[in-house]
XYZ file of C-alpha atoms in Angstrom:
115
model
C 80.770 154.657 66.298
C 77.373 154.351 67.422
C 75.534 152.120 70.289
C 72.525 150.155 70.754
C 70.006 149.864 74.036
C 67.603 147.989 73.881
C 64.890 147.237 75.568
C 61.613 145.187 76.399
C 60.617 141.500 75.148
C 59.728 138.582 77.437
C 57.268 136.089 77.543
C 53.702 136.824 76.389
C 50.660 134.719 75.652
C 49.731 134.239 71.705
C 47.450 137.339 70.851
C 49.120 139.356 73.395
C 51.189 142.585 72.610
C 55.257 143.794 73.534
C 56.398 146.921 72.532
C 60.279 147.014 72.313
C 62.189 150.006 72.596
C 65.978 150.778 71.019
C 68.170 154.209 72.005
C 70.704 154.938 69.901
C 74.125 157.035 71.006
C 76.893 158.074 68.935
C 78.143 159.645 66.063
C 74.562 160.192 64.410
C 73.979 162.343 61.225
C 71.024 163.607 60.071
C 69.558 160.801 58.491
C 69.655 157.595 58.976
C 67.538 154.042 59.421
C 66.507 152.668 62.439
C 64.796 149.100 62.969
C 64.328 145.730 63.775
C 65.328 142.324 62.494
C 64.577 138.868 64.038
C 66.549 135.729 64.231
C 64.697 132.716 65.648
C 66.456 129.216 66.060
C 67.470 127.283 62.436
C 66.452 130.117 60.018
C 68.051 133.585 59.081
C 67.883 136.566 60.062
C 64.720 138.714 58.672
C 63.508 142.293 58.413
C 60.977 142.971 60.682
C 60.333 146.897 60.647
C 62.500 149.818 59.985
C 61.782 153.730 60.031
C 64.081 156.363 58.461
C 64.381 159.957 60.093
C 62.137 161.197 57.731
C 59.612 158.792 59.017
C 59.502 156.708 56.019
C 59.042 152.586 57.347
C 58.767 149.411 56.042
C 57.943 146.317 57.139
C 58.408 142.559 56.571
C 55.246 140.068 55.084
C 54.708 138.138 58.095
C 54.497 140.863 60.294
C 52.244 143.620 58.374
C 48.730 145.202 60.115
C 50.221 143.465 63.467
C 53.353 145.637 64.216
C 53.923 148.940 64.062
C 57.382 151.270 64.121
C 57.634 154.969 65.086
C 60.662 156.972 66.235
C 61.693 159.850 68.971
C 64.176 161.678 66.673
C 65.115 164.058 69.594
C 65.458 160.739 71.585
C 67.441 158.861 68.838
C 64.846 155.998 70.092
C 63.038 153.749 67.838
C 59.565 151.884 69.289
C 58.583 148.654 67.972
C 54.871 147.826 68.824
C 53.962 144.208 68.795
C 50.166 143.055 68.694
C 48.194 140.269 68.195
C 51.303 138.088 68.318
C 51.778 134.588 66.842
C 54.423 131.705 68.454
C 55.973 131.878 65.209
C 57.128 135.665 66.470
C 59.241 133.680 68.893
C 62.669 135.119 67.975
C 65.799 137.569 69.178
C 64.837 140.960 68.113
C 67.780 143.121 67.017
C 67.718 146.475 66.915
C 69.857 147.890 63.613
C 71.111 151.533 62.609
C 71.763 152.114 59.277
C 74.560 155.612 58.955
C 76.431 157.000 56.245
C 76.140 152.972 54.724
C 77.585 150.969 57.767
C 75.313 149.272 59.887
C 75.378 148.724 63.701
C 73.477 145.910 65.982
C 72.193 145.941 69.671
C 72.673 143.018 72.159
C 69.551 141.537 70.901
C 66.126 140.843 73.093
C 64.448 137.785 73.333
C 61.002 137.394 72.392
C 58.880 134.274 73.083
C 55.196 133.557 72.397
C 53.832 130.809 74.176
C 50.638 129.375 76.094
């Protein structure tokens, strides 16, 4: 089993920047894929970044040259760095593990982007 914190999101003005964070706990191996996906109201859930232990990431269309993802391996701890942010970021973030082919999902952070 493996758990989720997350952490950071809010309100924040369009152009502004968040950074969320996301600690992972648990029965961890070696490798594995840490990230982000975003739901917002009426549409599905979407990628929005993901990094693997060996520091390979991708990252969704909408969001390219704006955020950026990194990892603490020795924290288990995954940093999602939001700039120059659009309303149409305005979303839940959830933070997602991928391990040994099963996936596991934090709480979930609200992000909103609004004058």
């Amino acid at each position: 089993q493996v758990q989720l914190v997350e952490s950071g999101g809010g309100l924040v003005q369009p152009g502004g920047s968040l950074r969320l964070s996301c600690a992972a706990s648990g029965s961890l191996f070696s490798f594995n894929v840490m990230g982000y996906y975003r739901q917002a109201p009426g549409k599905e859930r979407e990628l929005v970044a993901g990094v693997s232990s060996v520091g390979t990431s991708n990252y969704g269309d909408s969001v390219k040259g704006r955020f950026t993802i990194s990892r603490d391996n020795a924290k288990n701890t995954v940093y999602l760095q939001m700039n120059s942010l659009k309303p149409e970021d305005t979303a839940v973030y959830y933070c997602n593990i991928r391990v040994s082919g099963t996936q596991f999902w934090g709480q979930g952070t609200q992000v909103t982007v609004s004058s």
